[in-house]
Coordinates of C-alpha atoms in Angstrom, one line a residue:
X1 CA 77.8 109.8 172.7
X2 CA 74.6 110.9 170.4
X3 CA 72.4 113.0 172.6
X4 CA 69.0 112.1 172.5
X5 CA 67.7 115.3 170.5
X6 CA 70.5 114.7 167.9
X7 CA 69.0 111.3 167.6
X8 CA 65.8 112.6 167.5
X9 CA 66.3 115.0 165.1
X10 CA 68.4 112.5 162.6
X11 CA 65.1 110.3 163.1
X12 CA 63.0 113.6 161.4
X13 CA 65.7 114.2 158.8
X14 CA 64.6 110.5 157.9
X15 CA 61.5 110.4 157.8
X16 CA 61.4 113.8 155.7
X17 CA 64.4 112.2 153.2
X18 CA 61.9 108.9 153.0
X19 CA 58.8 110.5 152.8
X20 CA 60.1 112.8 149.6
X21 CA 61.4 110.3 148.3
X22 CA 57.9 108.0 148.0
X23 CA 56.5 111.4 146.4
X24 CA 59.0 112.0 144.0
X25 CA 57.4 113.7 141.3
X26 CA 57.4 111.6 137.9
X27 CA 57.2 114.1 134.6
X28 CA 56.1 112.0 131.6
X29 CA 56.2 113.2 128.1
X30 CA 54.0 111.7 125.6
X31 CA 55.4 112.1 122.3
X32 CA 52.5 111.2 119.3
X33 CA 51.6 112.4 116.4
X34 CA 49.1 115.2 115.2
X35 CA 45.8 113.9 114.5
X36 CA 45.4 113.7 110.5
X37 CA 43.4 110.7 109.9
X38 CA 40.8 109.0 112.2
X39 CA 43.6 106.2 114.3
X40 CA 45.9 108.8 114.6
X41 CA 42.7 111.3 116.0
X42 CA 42.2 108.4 118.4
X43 CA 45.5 108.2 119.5
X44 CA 45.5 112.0 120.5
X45 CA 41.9 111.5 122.4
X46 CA 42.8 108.5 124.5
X47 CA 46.7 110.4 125.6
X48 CA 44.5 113.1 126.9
X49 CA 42.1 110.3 128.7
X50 CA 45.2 109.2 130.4
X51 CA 46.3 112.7 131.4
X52 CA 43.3 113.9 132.6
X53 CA 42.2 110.6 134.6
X54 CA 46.0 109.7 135.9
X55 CA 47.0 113.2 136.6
X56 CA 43.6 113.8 139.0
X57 CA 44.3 110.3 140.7
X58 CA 48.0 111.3 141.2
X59 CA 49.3 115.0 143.3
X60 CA 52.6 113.8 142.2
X61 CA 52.4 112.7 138.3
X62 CA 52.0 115.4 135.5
X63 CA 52.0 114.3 132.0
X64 CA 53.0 116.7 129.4
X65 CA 51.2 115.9 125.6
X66 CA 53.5 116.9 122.3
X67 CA 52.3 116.8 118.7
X68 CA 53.9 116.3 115.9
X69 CA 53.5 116.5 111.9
X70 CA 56.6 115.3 111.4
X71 CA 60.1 113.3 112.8
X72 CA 61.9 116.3 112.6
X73 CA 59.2 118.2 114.5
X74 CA 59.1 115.1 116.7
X75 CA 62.8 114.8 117.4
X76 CA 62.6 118.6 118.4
X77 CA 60.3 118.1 120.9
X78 CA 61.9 115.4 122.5
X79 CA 64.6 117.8 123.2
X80 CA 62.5 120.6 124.3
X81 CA 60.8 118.2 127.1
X82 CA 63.7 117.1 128.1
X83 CA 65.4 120.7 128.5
X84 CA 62.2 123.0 129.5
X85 CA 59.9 120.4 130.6
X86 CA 62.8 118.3 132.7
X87 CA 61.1 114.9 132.0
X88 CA 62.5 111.9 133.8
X89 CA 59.7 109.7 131.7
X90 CA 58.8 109.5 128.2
X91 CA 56.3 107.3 126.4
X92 CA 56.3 107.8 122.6
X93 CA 54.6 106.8 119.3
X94 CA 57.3 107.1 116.9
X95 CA 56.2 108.9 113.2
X96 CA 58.8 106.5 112.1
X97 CA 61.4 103.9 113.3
X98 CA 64.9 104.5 112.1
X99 CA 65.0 108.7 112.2
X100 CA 64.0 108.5 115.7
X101 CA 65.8 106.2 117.8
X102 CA 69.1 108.4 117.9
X103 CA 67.0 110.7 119.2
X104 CA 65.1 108.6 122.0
X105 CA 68.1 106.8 123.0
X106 CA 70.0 110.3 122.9
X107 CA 67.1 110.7 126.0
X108 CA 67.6 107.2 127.3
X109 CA 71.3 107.6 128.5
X110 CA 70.3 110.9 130.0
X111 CA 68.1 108.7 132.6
X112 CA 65.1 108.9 130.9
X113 CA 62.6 106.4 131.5
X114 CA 61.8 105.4 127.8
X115 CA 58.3 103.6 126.9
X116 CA 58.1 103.1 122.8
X117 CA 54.3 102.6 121.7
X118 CA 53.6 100.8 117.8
X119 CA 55.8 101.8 115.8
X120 CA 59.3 100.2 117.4
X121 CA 62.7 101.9 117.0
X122 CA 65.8 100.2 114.8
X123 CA 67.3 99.5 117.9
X124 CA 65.6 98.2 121.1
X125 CA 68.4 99.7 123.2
X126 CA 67.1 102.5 122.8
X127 CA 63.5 102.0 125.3
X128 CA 62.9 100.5 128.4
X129 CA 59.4 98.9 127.1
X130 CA 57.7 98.7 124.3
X131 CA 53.6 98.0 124.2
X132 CA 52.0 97.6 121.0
X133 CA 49.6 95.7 119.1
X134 CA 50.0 92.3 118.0
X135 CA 50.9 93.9 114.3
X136 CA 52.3 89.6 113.5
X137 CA 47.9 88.8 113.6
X138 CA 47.0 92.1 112.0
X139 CA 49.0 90.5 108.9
X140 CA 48.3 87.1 108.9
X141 CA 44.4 87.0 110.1
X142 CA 43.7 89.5 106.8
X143 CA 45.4 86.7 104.7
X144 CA 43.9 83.7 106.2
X145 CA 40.4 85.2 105.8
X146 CA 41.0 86.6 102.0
X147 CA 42.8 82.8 101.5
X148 CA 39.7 81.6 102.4
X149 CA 37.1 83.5 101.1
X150 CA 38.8 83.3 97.4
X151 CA 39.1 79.9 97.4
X152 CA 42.6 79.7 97.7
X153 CA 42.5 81.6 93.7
X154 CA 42.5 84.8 92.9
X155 CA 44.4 88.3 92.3
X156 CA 45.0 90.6 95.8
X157 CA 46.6 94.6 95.5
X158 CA 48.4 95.5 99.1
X159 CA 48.3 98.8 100.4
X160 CA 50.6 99.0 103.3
X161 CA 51.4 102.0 105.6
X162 CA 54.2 103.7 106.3
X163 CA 58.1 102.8 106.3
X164 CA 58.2 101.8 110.4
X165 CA 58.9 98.0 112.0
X166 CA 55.8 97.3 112.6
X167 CA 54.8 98.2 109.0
X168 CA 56.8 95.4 108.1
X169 CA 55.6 93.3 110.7
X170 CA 52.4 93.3 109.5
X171 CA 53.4 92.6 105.8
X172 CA 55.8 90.1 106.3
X173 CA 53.1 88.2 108.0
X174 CA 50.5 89.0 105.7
X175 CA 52.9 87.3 102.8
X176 CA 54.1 84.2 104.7
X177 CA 50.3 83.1 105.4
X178 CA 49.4 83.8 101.9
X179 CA 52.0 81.2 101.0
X180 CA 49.7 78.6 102.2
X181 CA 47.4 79.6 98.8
X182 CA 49.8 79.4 95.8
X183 CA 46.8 80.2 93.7
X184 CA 46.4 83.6 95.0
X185 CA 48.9 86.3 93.3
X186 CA 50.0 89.4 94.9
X187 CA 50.0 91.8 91.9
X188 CA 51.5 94.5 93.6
X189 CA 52.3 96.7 97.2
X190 CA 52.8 100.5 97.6
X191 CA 52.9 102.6 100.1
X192 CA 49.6 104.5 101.4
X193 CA 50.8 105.5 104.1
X194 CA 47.5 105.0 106.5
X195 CA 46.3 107.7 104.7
X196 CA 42.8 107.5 102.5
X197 CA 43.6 110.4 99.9
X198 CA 47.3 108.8 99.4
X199 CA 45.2 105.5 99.2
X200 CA 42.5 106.6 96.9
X201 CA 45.3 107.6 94.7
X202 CA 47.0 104.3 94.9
X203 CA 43.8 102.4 94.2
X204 CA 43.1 104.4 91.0
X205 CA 46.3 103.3 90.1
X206 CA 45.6 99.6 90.4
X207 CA 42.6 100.2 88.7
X208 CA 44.1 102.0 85.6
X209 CA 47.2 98.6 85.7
X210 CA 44.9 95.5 86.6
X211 CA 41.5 94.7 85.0
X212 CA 41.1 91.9 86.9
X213 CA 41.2 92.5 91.0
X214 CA 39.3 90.0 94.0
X215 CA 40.3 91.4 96.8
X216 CA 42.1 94.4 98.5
X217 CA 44.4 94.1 101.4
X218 CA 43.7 98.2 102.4
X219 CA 45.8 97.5 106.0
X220 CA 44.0 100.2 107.5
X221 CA 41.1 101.3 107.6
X222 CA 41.2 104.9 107.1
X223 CA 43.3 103.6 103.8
X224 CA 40.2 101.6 103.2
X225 CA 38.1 104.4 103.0
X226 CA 40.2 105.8 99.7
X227 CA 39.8 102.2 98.0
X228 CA 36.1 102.1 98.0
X229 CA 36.0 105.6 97.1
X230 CA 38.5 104.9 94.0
X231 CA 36.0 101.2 93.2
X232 CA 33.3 103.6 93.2
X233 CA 34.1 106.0 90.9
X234 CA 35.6 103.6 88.4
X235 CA 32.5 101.4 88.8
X236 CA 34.2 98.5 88.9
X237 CA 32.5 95.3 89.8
X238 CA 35.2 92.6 90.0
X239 CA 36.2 93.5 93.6
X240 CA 34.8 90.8 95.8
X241 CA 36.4 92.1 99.2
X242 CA 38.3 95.4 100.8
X243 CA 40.3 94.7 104.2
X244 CA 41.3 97.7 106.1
X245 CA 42.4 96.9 109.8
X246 CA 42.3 98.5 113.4
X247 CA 38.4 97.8 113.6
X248 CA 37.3 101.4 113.2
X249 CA 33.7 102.2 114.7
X250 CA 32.7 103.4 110.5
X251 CA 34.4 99.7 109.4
X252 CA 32.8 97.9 112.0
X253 CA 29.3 99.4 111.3
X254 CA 29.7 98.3 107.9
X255 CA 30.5 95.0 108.8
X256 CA 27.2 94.8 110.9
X257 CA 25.4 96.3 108.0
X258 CA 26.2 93.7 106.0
X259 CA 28.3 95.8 103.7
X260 CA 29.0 94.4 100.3
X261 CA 32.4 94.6 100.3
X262 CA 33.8 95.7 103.7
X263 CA 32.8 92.1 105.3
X264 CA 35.6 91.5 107.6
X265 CA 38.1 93.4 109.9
X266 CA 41.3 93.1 112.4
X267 CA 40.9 94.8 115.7
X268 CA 44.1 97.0 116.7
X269 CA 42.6 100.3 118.9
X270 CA 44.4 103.6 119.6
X271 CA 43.6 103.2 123.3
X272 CA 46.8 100.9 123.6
X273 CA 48.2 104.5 123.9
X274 CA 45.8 104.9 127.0
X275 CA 47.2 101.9 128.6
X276 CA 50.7 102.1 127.9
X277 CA 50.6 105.8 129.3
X278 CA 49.2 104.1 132.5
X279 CA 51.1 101.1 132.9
X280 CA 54.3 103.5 132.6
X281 CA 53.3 105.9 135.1
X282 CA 51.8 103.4 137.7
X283 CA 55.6 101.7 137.9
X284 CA 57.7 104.8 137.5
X285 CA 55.6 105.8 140.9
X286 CA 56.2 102.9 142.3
X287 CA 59.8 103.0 141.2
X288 CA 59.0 99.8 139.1
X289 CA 60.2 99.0 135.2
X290 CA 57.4 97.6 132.8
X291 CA 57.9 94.0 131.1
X292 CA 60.5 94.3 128.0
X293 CA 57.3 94.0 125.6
X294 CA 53.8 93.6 126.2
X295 CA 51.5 92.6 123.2
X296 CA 47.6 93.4 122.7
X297 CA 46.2 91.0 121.1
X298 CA 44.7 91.0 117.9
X299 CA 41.2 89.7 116.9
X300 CA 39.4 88.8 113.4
X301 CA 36.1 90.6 113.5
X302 CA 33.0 89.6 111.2
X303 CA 29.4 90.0 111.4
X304 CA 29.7 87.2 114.2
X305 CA 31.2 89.1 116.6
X306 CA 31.3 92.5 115.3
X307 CA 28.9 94.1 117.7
X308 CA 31.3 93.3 120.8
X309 CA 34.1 96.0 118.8
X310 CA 31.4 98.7 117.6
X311 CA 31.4 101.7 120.3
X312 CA 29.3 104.4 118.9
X313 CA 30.9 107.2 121.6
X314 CA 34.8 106.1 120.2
X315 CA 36.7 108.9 118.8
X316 CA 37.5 106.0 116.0

């Protein structure tokens, strides 16, 4: 027969075992890369947002931020928070799909909680969640508008990001809502990879091939920036429209300025990485999983509503 203080004492034992379990700590990595143009310098400002509000507001959360230049660098890190920093969580912006999901889902089957931000992996077994932004819109609103605003006629240049899914998202879109204007021609795609010197250096390009140009699909805005440098300098004055994307506070004040190119924009804001940082560590302290795939939605701004997107205190 249990004595009363054996009881008693098994009853503390409990309580203790419960109550350390409820306060687990969660360690969540956050795996992004280096700020080198002005999205990815809001993506590192809004991760350390998230750390420094979620870590104060939780004793038993702490969130450890990695940089990277590259995958390699990025794979390299994964390993190091795994092994030094003894993560149970991870949330990461992939530099690009394929090269890293052997590394994340190397993570993944060692009980890491895996939440994959943007740029998706080659294989979804690889994550627990993914949160993006709806990169399907940021495609197809671009073409709609340019359809529209040439008249259904007319040449376009593409200059799309970087080799990643939802690269191809966005430009698989972009071409199957052009197909409803057969008199508009794509005359070519390349790579600028979000970048506005590797885009001013694709524009010239374009310039030098194609005398006669309507409208640039620049999907990004800090891309855009290059274009309009490379129009300027080669003064040309057949250009009727530039369309960068991820409604940049610079793209969006031109668009309220009544810029005479940049007239139109697709919203798509680095703080995603802000709320996907959130919504994972709310649930893994609750012991919860987040939703397969949650989509931000994306939204056509003009001089109609542009004013509701400008923040002049936004990193980007």
């Amino acid at each position: 027969m249990i004595s009363m203080k054996r009881l008693a004492g098994a009853c503390v034992l409990a309580l203790l075992a419960g109550t350390a379990a409820a306060a687990e700590k969660v360690t969540l990595g956050v795996a992004i890369p280096t700020a080198t143009h002005g999205f990815t310098g809001g993506i590192v400002w809004w991760a350390n947002q998230a750390k420094k509000e979620l870590e104060a507001a939780n004793p038993t959360l702490k969130i450890i931020i990695k940089t990277a230049a590259s995958t390699p660098e990025q794979a390299n890190q994964l390993q190091d928070m795994l092994v030094v920093n003894k993560i149970n969580t991870l949330v990461i912006f992939p530099l690009e799909s394929a090269s890293l999901t052997q590394p994340v889902a190397q993570l993944k089957n060692k009980g890491v909680y895996v939440t994959v931000v943007d740029r998706g992996l080659t294989n979804p077994a690889a994550q627990n969640a993914y949160v993006a932004g709806d990169n399907t819109a940021f495609g197809k609103l671009p073409a709609e508008y340019l359809g529209k605003k040439l008249g259904g006629k007319g040449n376009i240049v593409v200059l799309r990001g970087m080799p990643s899914t939802l690269d191809n998202e966005r430009v698989d879109a972009f071409h199957a809502a052009l197909k409803a204007y057969p008199g508009i021609k794509v005359l070519d795609t390349k790579y600028g990879n979000w970048n506005r010197d590797d885009a001013f250096k694709v524009m010239q390009d374009y310039l030098t091939r194609f005398k006669q140009i309507d409208a640039v699909w620049a999907a990004d805005d800090d891309m855009a920036i290059g274009v309009l440098k490379a129009i300027e300098q080669a003064k040309r004055t057949d250009i009727k429209e530039v369309f960068g994307g991820a409604g940049s506070k610079s793209a969006v004040k031109k668009i309220i300025d009544g810029d005479k190119l940049v007239q139109a924009d697709v919203s798509y804001s680095p703080k995603f990485i802000y709320d996907a940082i959130k919504m994972t560590a709310t649930a893994r302290l609750k012991g919860e999983a987040l939703p397969a795939k949650t989509i931000i939605p994306s939204t056509l701004i003009t001089r109609d509503n542009a004013k509701q997107f400008y923040f002049a205190d936004s990193p980007y």
